[in-house]
Amino acid sequence: MRSVALLGLASALFIAPIPTAIAQAMPDDISKPDYIAPEQTIPEAQDIAYPGTMTLEVDATDNEQGIFKVTQTIPVAKAGKLTLLYPEWLPGNHAPRGEIEKVAGLEFFAGPQKLDWVRDNVDVYAFHVTVPQGVREITAKFQFVSATTSSHGRIVMAPAMLNLRWHQVSLYPAGYYVRQIPVTATAIYPDGWQAATAMRPNTVTGSKVAYETVDYDTLVDSPVFAGKYFQTHKLSSRVHLNIVADDAKYLKPKPDQIAKHAKLVKEAEALFGSHQYDRYDFLLALTDEMGGIGLEHHRSSENGVNREYFTDWDDSPGRRNLLPHEVVHSWNGKYRRPQGMWTPDFREPMRDDLLWVYEGQTQFWGYVLGARSGLYSKQDTLDAYAAIAAAMDQRVGRSWRPLIDTTLDPIIVARRPKPWTDWQRQEDYYNEGLLIWLEADQIIRRESSGKKSLENFAKAFFGGKNGDWGVVTYDEQDVLDTLNKVQPYDWASFVKDRVHKTTTAAPKNGLTLGGYRLVFTDKQSAYLRANDKRRKQTDLSYSLGLTVNDKGVVSAVSWGGPAFKSGMKSGLTISAVNGKAFSTDVLKQAIEDNMGQSKPIEVFAKNGDAYHNFMVDFNGGLLYPALEKIDNQGSGEGASEGGIDRLLKPITK
Ligand SMILES: [Zn+2]
């Protein structure tokens, strides 16, 4: 049907008469407004010292209703117009995600005098006030009314823990680089709670903590996890693991589990040959109550995992690849930052087109460090590679949308679900980036006869002077230059073909160069089982071509797959399969039973109030991705060590 319609349209266009004069767009006799461009009234950020130190006091004691109460003083140099900004473009989110709608009860004062404010009608993150003559400082008071259900946004206040994110609870003056604005922050936590952040406390009075004075950039980069159930573990002389939990019963890490986190730090510092922090604090929340998070900072990271992270350790690899990913960002993303992603303040838009390096190579090293530290077993890592390669192969949208374009997805879509992910693509620069960097690693190994690897690039590009937690920016040419310095090769074409151009298949050469090939088997790996469990889903993407939950709700349909061809879409609710009431087991059994058969699988599903019987043509049985060792000697057991085997081995004792 589709091609017929297109042909009809093409012939209609062909015979249309060629216009002889410029066509009239809108009739002359209707009213037409003039356009007046809005006035730019917000001063541009300048790299000059801010006159004075802001103070910020956040009352974070309301763990019942999640209302943060803010009192902030802002020194002012002169009378007249002052513009205060609420952070909009958030580092790590790579997008304008500041939750401005949750700022409420906003008031400004000059001493006892209340000041009027007006929000900028072009930039709604900006508030204008007029500073009276003779006034040296103004006070802002407001609440950050945090999400009370996940439909409002991410929950940052739970009964037994909170995540204080300074960008949510502060304003800053326009006209200055944020690194030029000093601020002294104080937080009041619920009684008896303990807190961790990259900032060090100056004074602690009961549950009130006054932090060291820092610049506003550093403040925003130093969020807090605080909780009733809290532990700190020393991983090295500089690095701590700070854990909060929903309940004391989850806060039971075993010494060997902590040891693997310490090994992660050791392996990461050995990989990059430096530490780009004076100290580093992992903030780890074991929670089902606070919203999920994985967010990098220069000297800390916010990590939210399931409560059973430690207590169900042996059941599955779980979320143990999160901390390896986030710590890599201290080097890749924070110390070395794409030029377009470093901005002088939180108002200037970020340009994300190097996320395939920032996130892609972090994803790559995250999995490698997961394996090297023992947080992930080697088999789990191989299973993850298989899942990633298979998923990227299904991204048929690569035929119209090059990988580089997906780097703009944080801005375009803000992680909202999509109806046709495989065709629309999503933040593929993470996992396709991983595959590209795996291939680069294996090419360097091959071209250097095993003397070098991507590790040489990591040291040369992301490593710097120990303890330097500043920022060094780069562009794509810098990446290519360093690659060529490490190992001469046509890296420009390598990147152009994989990143900038549309492609026909996922870049899987790294797997085969590394000694493995992607295959499909009827056995689901522990990694995939854990993934399904975490997402409360049954992923049948490689057989039926859909993903469904235990209520029968279809969350994804693979573009061009068997379910797609039968007319199915996400949002349907499956009621029955081959005449039997739906359960995920019934569905899987139907796929198995139909193996080698010539009849379709009948899927009876509800679309709103209507029911429809979808005839899904698929007889290949249950299929899950896995990696198979390429063994030229023909023996799986005695297979020789390949490039991926070498890559995943620890480099420290
Ligand atoms: Zn990341």
XYZ file of C-alpha atoms and ligand atoms in Angstrom:
654
model
C 0.000 0.000 0.000
C 2.715 2.402 0.919
C 4.640 2.205 -2.360
C 1.451 2.577 -4.443
C 0.524 5.762 -2.594
C 4.007 7.144 -3.129
C 3.882 6.425 -6.861
C 0.540 8.200 -7.118
C 1.970 11.249 -5.400
C 5.052 11.269 -7.615
C 3.049 11.223 -10.837
C 0.722 13.959 -9.562
C 3.746 16.154 -8.879
C 5.160 15.398 -12.298
C 2.128 16.631 -14.232
C 1.494 19.702 -12.045
C 1.775 22.932 -14.098
C 4.904 25.009 -13.478
C 3.870 28.340 -11.875
C 4.695 31.373 -13.990
C 4.600 33.978 -11.178
C 5.327 33.948 -7.427
C 2.310 32.410 -5.772
C 0.422 34.494 -3.250
C 0.935 33.093 0.266
C -1.823 34.886 2.160
C -4.680 36.991 0.786
C -4.050 40.772 0.735
C -7.383 41.634 2.278
C -6.864 40.039 5.704
C -5.057 41.735 8.610
C -1.343 41.031 9.104
C 0.685 41.882 12.202
C 4.244 43.248 12.160
C 6.889 41.223 13.935
C 8.819 42.941 16.711
C 11.779 40.879 17.932
C 11.931 40.534 21.728
C 14.408 42.715 23.561
C 17.392 40.901 25.090
C 17.471 42.184 28.663
C 19.675 39.590 30.378
C 23.378 40.461 30.606
C 25.809 37.997 29.004
C 28.106 36.104 31.362
C 31.551 37.665 31.754
C 34.729 36.190 33.188
C 35.018 38.745 35.991
C 34.985 38.372 39.770
C 31.608 38.706 41.442
C 31.653 41.446 44.097
C 30.896 39.500 47.264
C 29.949 36.033 48.479
C 26.414 34.678 48.303
C 25.040 32.741 51.242
C 22.556 29.954 50.772
C 20.638 28.225 53.516
C 18.519 25.227 52.631
C 16.135 23.727 55.151
C 15.884 20.124 53.986
C 14.169 18.779 57.097
C 10.747 18.179 55.541
C 11.069 14.538 54.635
C 7.289 14.124 54.933
C 6.246 16.499 52.140
C 9.525 17.087 50.339
C 9.402 20.883 50.510
C 12.871 22.458 50.585
C 12.892 25.967 52.101
C 15.511 28.319 50.718
C 16.926 31.585 52.040
C 19.645 33.136 49.937
C 21.543 36.410 50.184
C 23.019 37.972 47.078
C 25.479 40.877 47.494
C 24.888 43.687 45.002
C 27.406 46.301 43.866
C 24.962 48.959 42.756
C 21.359 50.036 42.657
C 19.175 49.350 39.627
C 18.312 46.308 37.596
C 19.419 42.883 38.795
C 18.682 39.634 36.991
C 18.762 36.361 38.890
C 18.837 33.063 37.063
C 17.674 29.582 37.965
C 19.935 26.897 36.439
C 18.410 25.610 33.215
C 21.113 23.777 31.215
C 22.412 21.084 33.531
C 25.806 19.438 33.104
C 25.456 15.664 32.931
C 21.878 15.985 31.691
C 23.281 17.586 28.536
C 19.976 19.425 28.201
C 17.715 22.157 29.601
C 16.188 20.202 32.485
C 16.098 22.687 35.364
C 12.790 22.103 37.189
C 11.754 25.753 37.234
C 8.086 24.817 37.694
C 8.917 23.616 41.216
C 10.145 27.037 42.359
C 7.293 28.436 44.463
C 6.671 31.109 47.066
C 9.359 33.327 45.550
C 9.995 36.614 47.372
C 12.815 39.162 47.308
C 13.768 41.577 50.078
C 16.127 44.492 50.588
C 16.388 44.455 54.376
C 12.780 44.542 55.577
C 11.539 45.990 52.281
C 9.852 43.545 49.935
C 10.815 43.977 46.278
C 8.647 43.350 43.236
C 9.942 40.828 40.740
C 9.053 40.042 37.170
C 9.945 36.927 35.240
C 11.571 37.421 31.861
C 8.987 36.564 29.211
C 11.598 35.184 26.814
C 13.783 33.266 29.261
C 11.443 31.981 31.944
C 14.419 30.946 34.093
C 15.269 34.639 34.680
C 13.815 36.957 37.322
C 14.271 40.727 37.246
C 14.278 42.882 40.374
C 15.204 46.527 40.937
C 17.747 47.092 43.695
C 16.963 50.261 45.708
C 19.616 52.941 46.314
C 22.029 52.245 49.159
C 21.254 48.532 49.338
C 24.291 46.207 49.565
C 22.571 42.852 49.477
C 19.203 41.373 48.693
C 17.576 38.276 50.116
C 15.661 35.697 48.104
C 13.238 33.311 49.761
C 11.458 30.481 48.007
C 10.591 26.818 48.210
C 11.621 24.016 45.934
C 8.491 21.878 46.053
C 10.002 18.563 45.044
C 8.119 15.792 43.249
C 5.814 13.815 45.533
C 5.078 11.214 42.843
C 7.214 10.221 39.892
C 4.665 11.801 37.542
C 5.932 15.185 38.804
C 9.541 14.352 38.045
C 12.312 12.610 39.920
C 11.657 12.108 43.634
C 14.555 13.599 45.629
C 13.090 13.296 49.130
C 12.137 9.886 50.505
C 11.199 8.857 54.054
C 14.740 7.790 54.934
C 16.948 9.677 52.474
C 17.266 12.802 50.387
C 19.222 14.035 47.417
C 20.010 17.721 47.815
C 20.863 19.152 44.423
C 22.037 22.718 44.777
C 20.913 23.778 41.307
C 17.346 23.064 42.382
C 17.534 25.255 45.479
C 19.456 28.350 44.415
C 19.562 31.333 42.088
C 22.625 33.074 40.705
C 23.213 36.572 39.324
C 23.318 36.955 35.543
C 26.373 38.577 33.976
C 29.145 36.422 35.483
C 30.832 33.126 34.736
C 29.481 30.863 37.458
C 33.040 29.922 38.487
C 33.451 33.596 39.467
C 30.589 33.649 41.966
C 31.556 32.576 45.518
C 28.897 30.958 47.665
C 28.728 29.611 51.193
C 26.027 26.982 51.524
C 24.411 25.635 54.660
C 21.989 22.744 54.830
C 19.750 21.579 57.631
C 18.970 17.868 57.447
C 16.407 15.833 59.380
C 17.564 15.029 62.906
C 20.032 12.203 63.128
C 20.661 11.957 59.387
C 24.164 11.918 57.965
C 25.240 13.511 54.708
C 27.959 13.156 52.085
C 29.065 15.454 49.266
C 32.271 16.443 47.490
C 32.272 19.664 49.540
C 33.789 19.574 52.988
C 31.883 20.920 56.005
C 33.248 23.941 57.812
C 31.063 23.506 60.857
C 28.534 20.911 61.912
C 25.983 21.908 64.545
C 23.560 19.072 65.179
C 21.947 18.392 61.830
C 23.020 21.772 60.426
C 26.066 21.634 58.180
C 27.860 24.765 56.945
C 30.033 23.911 53.964
C 33.294 25.433 52.799
C 32.949 28.465 50.519
C 33.172 27.407 46.874
C 32.350 28.905 43.490
C 28.808 28.421 42.203
C 29.953 25.990 39.481
C 31.523 23.740 42.121
C 28.453 24.042 44.351
C 26.192 22.802 41.557
C 28.697 20.010 40.866
C 28.617 18.887 44.523
C 25.193 17.427 45.332
C 24.417 15.730 48.640
C 23.036 12.329 49.567
C 21.820 12.288 53.163
C 20.000 9.594 55.033
C 18.872 7.992 58.209
C 20.757 4.795 57.334
C 24.221 5.804 56.261
C 27.671 4.276 55.910
C 31.000 5.511 54.606
C 33.700 3.162 53.349
C 37.213 4.253 52.534
C 38.197 2.867 49.121
C 41.574 4.604 48.893
C 43.367 7.512 50.530
C 41.288 9.866 48.362
C 38.112 7.995 47.526
C 35.084 7.145 49.649
C 31.941 5.140 49.055
C 29.021 6.798 50.879
C 25.892 4.688 51.076
C 22.327 5.534 52.103
C 19.523 2.965 52.166
C 15.746 2.793 52.506
C 16.244 0.548 55.501
C 19.086 -0.704 57.694
C 18.550 -4.251 56.450
C 19.822 -3.331 52.974
C 22.897 -1.586 54.322
C 24.948 -4.720 54.745
C 27.855 -4.675 52.318
C 30.305 -7.531 52.740
C 34.042 -6.824 52.882
C 34.665 -8.499 49.506
C 31.925 -6.373 47.919
C 33.581 -3.205 49.216
C 36.938 -4.586 48.057
C 35.636 -4.796 44.479
C 34.689 -1.099 44.626
C 38.187 -0.325 45.896
C 39.580 -2.360 43.008
C 37.465 -0.254 40.640
C 39.203 2.902 41.861
C 42.631 1.283 41.565
C 41.920 0.056 38.037
C 40.472 3.406 36.940
C 43.461 5.395 38.212
C 45.835 2.890 36.592
C 43.928 3.048 33.302
C 44.081 6.837 33.022
C 47.461 7.078 34.742
C 46.207 9.898 36.950
C 43.506 11.044 39.303
C 41.715 14.214 38.202
C 40.401 14.887 41.700
C 41.874 15.740 45.062
C 39.287 13.421 46.577
C 36.274 11.604 45.199
C 33.010 10.624 46.852
C 30.711 7.992 45.406
C 27.182 8.779 46.574
C 25.226 5.526 46.439
C 21.521 5.182 47.282
C 20.005 1.729 47.794
C 16.408 2.668 47.199
C 13.053 1.991 45.633
C 11.683 5.217 47.104
C 13.983 7.927 45.822
C 14.080 8.397 42.044
C 16.703 6.562 40.015
C 19.842 8.424 39.061
C 23.279 8.002 37.556
C 24.930 11.380 37.281
C 28.553 12.303 36.994
C 30.388 15.061 38.794
C 34.045 15.897 38.891
C 34.726 14.812 42.460
C 31.624 12.746 43.145
C 28.775 10.935 41.448
C 25.103 10.386 42.219
C 24.208 6.705 41.914
C 20.774 5.239 42.555
C 20.431 1.453 42.525
C 17.963 -1.154 43.728
C 17.832 -1.753 47.475
C 19.201 -5.262 47.132
C 22.442 -4.094 45.490
C 24.500 -5.755 48.225
C 22.054 -8.264 49.691
C 21.151 -9.937 46.348
C 24.708 -9.645 45.008
C 24.965 -13.243 43.805
C 21.603 -13.294 41.994
C 22.680 -11.185 39.031
C 25.141 -8.495 37.937
C 22.366 -6.017 38.755
C 23.340 -2.358 38.495
C 27.013 -2.925 39.208
C 28.056 -1.277 35.938
C 26.749 2.096 37.142
C 29.608 3.176 39.409
C 32.298 2.186 36.883
C 30.547 4.360 34.281
C 30.123 7.375 36.529
C 33.663 7.383 37.888
C 35.109 7.323 34.352
C 33.369 10.662 33.822
C 35.730 12.315 36.287
C 38.289 12.022 33.467
C 36.062 11.759 30.397
C 33.442 14.474 30.541
C 34.497 16.492 33.554
C 38.279 16.974 33.225
C 38.249 16.635 29.431
C 35.075 18.259 28.125
C 33.871 18.853 24.576
C 34.215 22.547 23.771
C 30.502 22.909 23.068
C 29.546 21.293 26.362
C 31.537 23.619 28.564
C 29.466 26.730 29.137
C 30.208 29.781 31.297
C 26.854 29.581 33.067
C 23.737 27.396 33.178
C 21.833 29.563 30.715
C 24.016 29.123 27.662
C 22.854 26.124 25.582
C 25.169 23.129 25.344
C 26.139 21.680 21.987
C 26.190 17.944 22.446
C 27.629 16.563 19.220
C 30.692 15.011 20.903
C 28.597 12.857 23.235
C 29.738 9.815 21.251
C 33.115 10.462 22.942
C 31.859 11.868 26.257
C 29.293 9.116 26.838
C 30.354 6.547 24.233
C 33.890 6.065 25.473
C 32.700 6.290 29.082
C 30.283 3.465 28.348
C 33.183 1.536 26.821
C 35.550 2.011 29.780
C 32.697 1.558 32.252
C 32.137 -2.010 31.066
C 35.874 -2.680 30.848
C 36.416 -1.440 34.415
C 33.372 -3.410 35.535
C 35.122 -6.573 34.351
C 38.609 -5.561 35.516
C 37.367 -4.725 39.022
C 35.323 -7.906 39.356
C 32.098 -5.944 39.888
C 30.989 -7.636 36.684
C 32.167 -11.105 35.751
C 33.820 -11.510 32.373
C 30.835 -13.584 31.213
C 28.384 -10.855 32.283
C 30.452 -8.344 30.324
C 30.445 -10.530 27.202
C 26.687 -11.002 27.614
C 26.287 -7.233 27.891
C 28.313 -6.755 24.694
C 26.037 -9.262 22.938
C 22.903 -7.479 24.143
C 24.298 -4.119 23.063
C 25.389 -5.312 19.611
C 22.039 -7.018 18.971
C 20.044 -3.995 20.133
C 22.088 -1.634 17.973
C 21.620 -3.944 14.982
C 17.872 -3.528 15.379
C 18.192 0.251 15.154
C 17.149 0.353 11.517
C 16.735 4.115 11.865
C 20.468 4.258 11.151
C 19.505 4.246 7.464
C 18.141 7.789 7.794
C 19.645 9.079 11.027
C 23.431 9.073 11.531
C 24.775 8.416 15.030
C 25.916 12.025 15.427
C 22.310 13.178 15.170
C 21.325 11.037 18.153
C 23.648 13.158 20.327
C 20.950 15.826 20.188
C 18.332 13.492 21.658
C 18.784 14.707 25.259
C 17.620 18.099 24.000
C 15.052 16.810 21.520
C 13.240 14.216 23.587
C 14.346 14.475 27.255
C 14.135 10.668 27.608
C 10.405 10.479 27.042
C 9.457 7.059 25.651
C 9.056 6.780 21.889
C 6.556 4.791 19.839
C 9.140 3.364 17.430
C 12.558 3.460 19.066
C 14.301 1.317 16.447
C 13.223 3.590 13.639
C 13.431 6.918 15.478
C 16.627 5.901 17.303
C 17.377 7.253 20.774
C 20.515 8.063 22.785
C 22.408 5.487 20.728
C 25.709 7.322 21.186
C 26.123 5.431 24.473
C 25.997 1.861 23.246
C 26.906 2.382 19.619
C 29.698 4.581 20.943
C 30.842 1.602 23.028
C 30.935 -0.605 19.913
C 32.853 2.016 17.932
C 35.452 2.421 20.691
C 35.719 -1.354 21.022
C 36.529 -1.505 17.332
C 39.061 1.325 17.710
C 40.687 -0.592 20.586
C 40.936 -3.760 18.530
C 42.283 -1.903 15.487
C 45.013 -0.304 17.613
C 45.903 -3.752 19.007
C 46.080 -5.211 15.503
C 47.979 -2.317 13.895
C 50.508 -2.145 16.746
C 50.959 -5.938 16.848
C 49.542 -6.004 20.350
C 51.856 -3.338 21.765
C 49.175 -0.691 22.174
C 45.464 -0.374 22.779
C 42.847 2.289 23.448
C 44.361 2.478 26.923
C 47.213 4.484 25.393
C 44.624 6.911 24.049
C 42.871 7.058 27.438
C 46.105 8.012 29.199
C 47.158 10.516 26.548
C 43.765 12.149 26.118
C 41.957 11.960 29.456
C 44.856 11.863 31.913
C 46.441 15.032 33.267
C 48.233 16.394 36.276
C 47.260 14.518 39.430
C 44.688 16.395 41.463
C 43.795 18.834 38.666
C 40.017 18.991 38.817
C 39.802 21.838 36.358
C 38.497 21.481 32.811
C 40.405 21.068 29.539
C 38.172 21.365 26.490
C 38.587 19.553 23.163
C 37.067 19.231 19.729
C 36.785 16.326 17.306
C 40.109 17.114 15.631
C 41.859 16.777 19.010
C 40.388 13.275 19.313
C 41.602 12.334 15.820
C 45.053 13.843 16.440
C 45.564 11.859 19.644
C 44.343 8.649 17.994
C 46.874 9.196 15.212
C 49.624 9.891 17.711
C 48.833 6.633 19.495
C 48.546 4.603 16.303
C 48.679 6.028 12.773
C 45.538 4.956 10.890
C 42.822 6.573 8.798
C 40.894 7.603 11.907
C 39.221 10.479 10.082
C 37.439 8.044 7.742
C 36.837 5.631 10.616
C 34.927 8.316 12.521
C 33.247 9.811 9.479
C 31.856 6.462 8.325
C 30.583 5.367 11.738
C 29.551 8.625 13.386
C 28.701 11.162 10.715
C 27.206 9.025 7.956
C 24.107 6.872 7.773
C 24.944 3.181 7.991
C 23.438 -0.194 7.158
C 24.403 -2.216 10.264
C 25.762 -1.750 13.776
C 29.577 -1.431 13.978
C 30.297 -4.961 15.201
C 33.814 -5.367 13.796
C 35.283 -4.826 17.243
C 33.675 -8.070 18.382
C 35.090 -10.167 15.556
C 38.510 -8.490 15.671
C 38.451 -9.221 19.392
C 37.731 -12.911 18.856
C 33.952 -13.147 19.303
C 30.887 -13.192 17.113
C 27.280 -12.308 17.838
C 24.962 -15.330 17.771
C 21.407 -16.019 18.912
C 20.512 -18.907 21.202
C 17.424 -20.041 23.083
C 19.170 -19.383 26.428
C 18.715 -16.000 28.066
C 21.902 -14.805 29.786
C 21.950 -13.763 33.454
C 22.612 -10.232 32.250
C 19.453 -10.179 30.112
C 17.392 -11.841 32.841
C 18.496 -9.143 35.286
C 17.654 -6.470 32.742
C 14.142 -7.870 32.278
C 13.657 -8.134 36.031
C 14.771 -4.568 36.648
C 12.514 -3.188 33.932
C 9.660 -5.553 34.858
C 9.445 -6.740 31.257
C 9.890 -9.719 28.956
C 12.076 -8.761 26.029
C 11.296 -10.868 22.955
C 12.833 -8.401 20.494
C 14.865 -11.048 18.665
C 12.063 -13.565 18.244
C 8.544 -12.133 18.094
C 9.910 -8.604 17.854
C 8.238 -7.093 20.895
C 8.692 -6.352 24.576
C 5.807 -6.892 26.963
C 5.163 -6.650 30.708
C 3.440 -9.253 32.865
C 0.071 -7.513 32.377
C 0.395 -7.963 28.627
C 1.112 -4.304 27.894
C 3.396 -4.031 24.879
C 6.135 -1.465 25.558
C 8.090 -1.824 22.314
C 7.685 -3.333 18.869
C 10.776 -3.834 16.712
C 10.457 -1.903 13.468
C 10.159 -4.368 10.601
C 10.022 -7.418 12.901
C 7.345 -10.170 12.908
C 5.030 -8.367 15.380
C 5.437 -5.139 13.399
C 4.532 -6.879 10.144
C 1.375 -8.264 11.744
C 0.296 -4.694 12.544
C 1.176 -4.567 16.250
C 2.328 -1.409 18.045
C 3.401 -0.393 21.533
C 0.499 0.410 23.851
C -1.523 -2.682 22.933
C -2.520 -5.040 25.736
C -2.224 -8.705 24.856
C -5.177 -10.706 26.218
C -4.595 -14.124 24.702
C -2.068 -16.090 22.681
C -3.224 -18.951 20.444
C -6.547 -18.893 22.301
C -4.994 -19.130 25.784
C -5.214 -16.364 28.401
C -2.059 -14.249 28.332
C 0.877 -14.688 30.629
C 4.510 -14.176 29.681
C 5.015 -17.937 30.089
C 2.102 -18.682 27.741
C 3.580 -16.276 25.193
C 7.047 -17.820 25.426
C 5.584 -21.331 25.210
C 3.676 -20.340 22.064
C 6.912 -19.127 20.468
C 8.661 -22.378 21.363
C 5.749 -24.528 20.172
C 5.635 -22.717 16.857
C 9.275 -23.437 16.096
C 9.561 -24.864 12.593
C 5.780 -24.682 12.074
C 4.186 -23.069 9.041
C 1.296 -21.385 10.871
C 1.354 -17.938 12.490
C 1.117 -17.237 16.228
C -2.263 -15.693 17.039
C -1.971 -12.722 19.365
C -5.311 -11.362 20.590
C -4.807 -7.828 21.863
C -6.769 -4.834 23.061
C -6.339 -1.432 21.472
C -8.412 0.999 23.542
C -11.902 -0.527 23.445
C -11.274 -2.575 20.320
C -9.874 -6.105 20.128
C -7.852 -7.408 17.264
C -6.319 -10.738 16.366
C -2.768 -10.287 15.096
C -1.351 -13.148 13.044
C 2.375 -13.052 13.782
C 4.470 -15.017 11.312
C 7.390 -16.321 13.302
C 8.680 -19.851 13.661
C 12.289 -19.389 14.777
C 11.744 -20.197 18.457
C 13.011 -18.167 21.410
C 16.134 -16.202 20.485
C 18.484 -14.262 22.711
C 21.809 -12.633 21.821
C 25.089 -14.137 23.034
C 28.748 -14.001 22.072
C 30.488 -17.030 20.679
C 34.230 -17.371 20.722
C 35.749 -17.496 17.252
C 38.131 -20.371 17.588
C 40.277 -21.181 14.607
C 41.548 -24.305 16.339
C 37.976 -25.532 16.584
C 37.994 -26.165 20.317
C 35.931 -23.956 22.617
C 37.793 -25.003 25.744
C 41.337 -24.452 24.564
C 40.524 -21.367 22.526
C 43.391 -18.932 22.320
C 43.237 -15.554 24.012
C 41.786 -12.824 21.815
C 41.817 -9.037 21.953
C 38.635 -8.799 24.016
C 39.976 -11.376 26.484
C 43.060 -9.204 26.918
C 41.008 -6.007 27.160
C 38.930 -7.331 30.057
C 41.875 -8.489 32.193
C 42.783 -6.384 35.239
C 45.925 -4.273 34.899
C 46.617 -3.930 38.635
C 47.522 -6.545 41.225
Zn 27.469 8.987 31.435
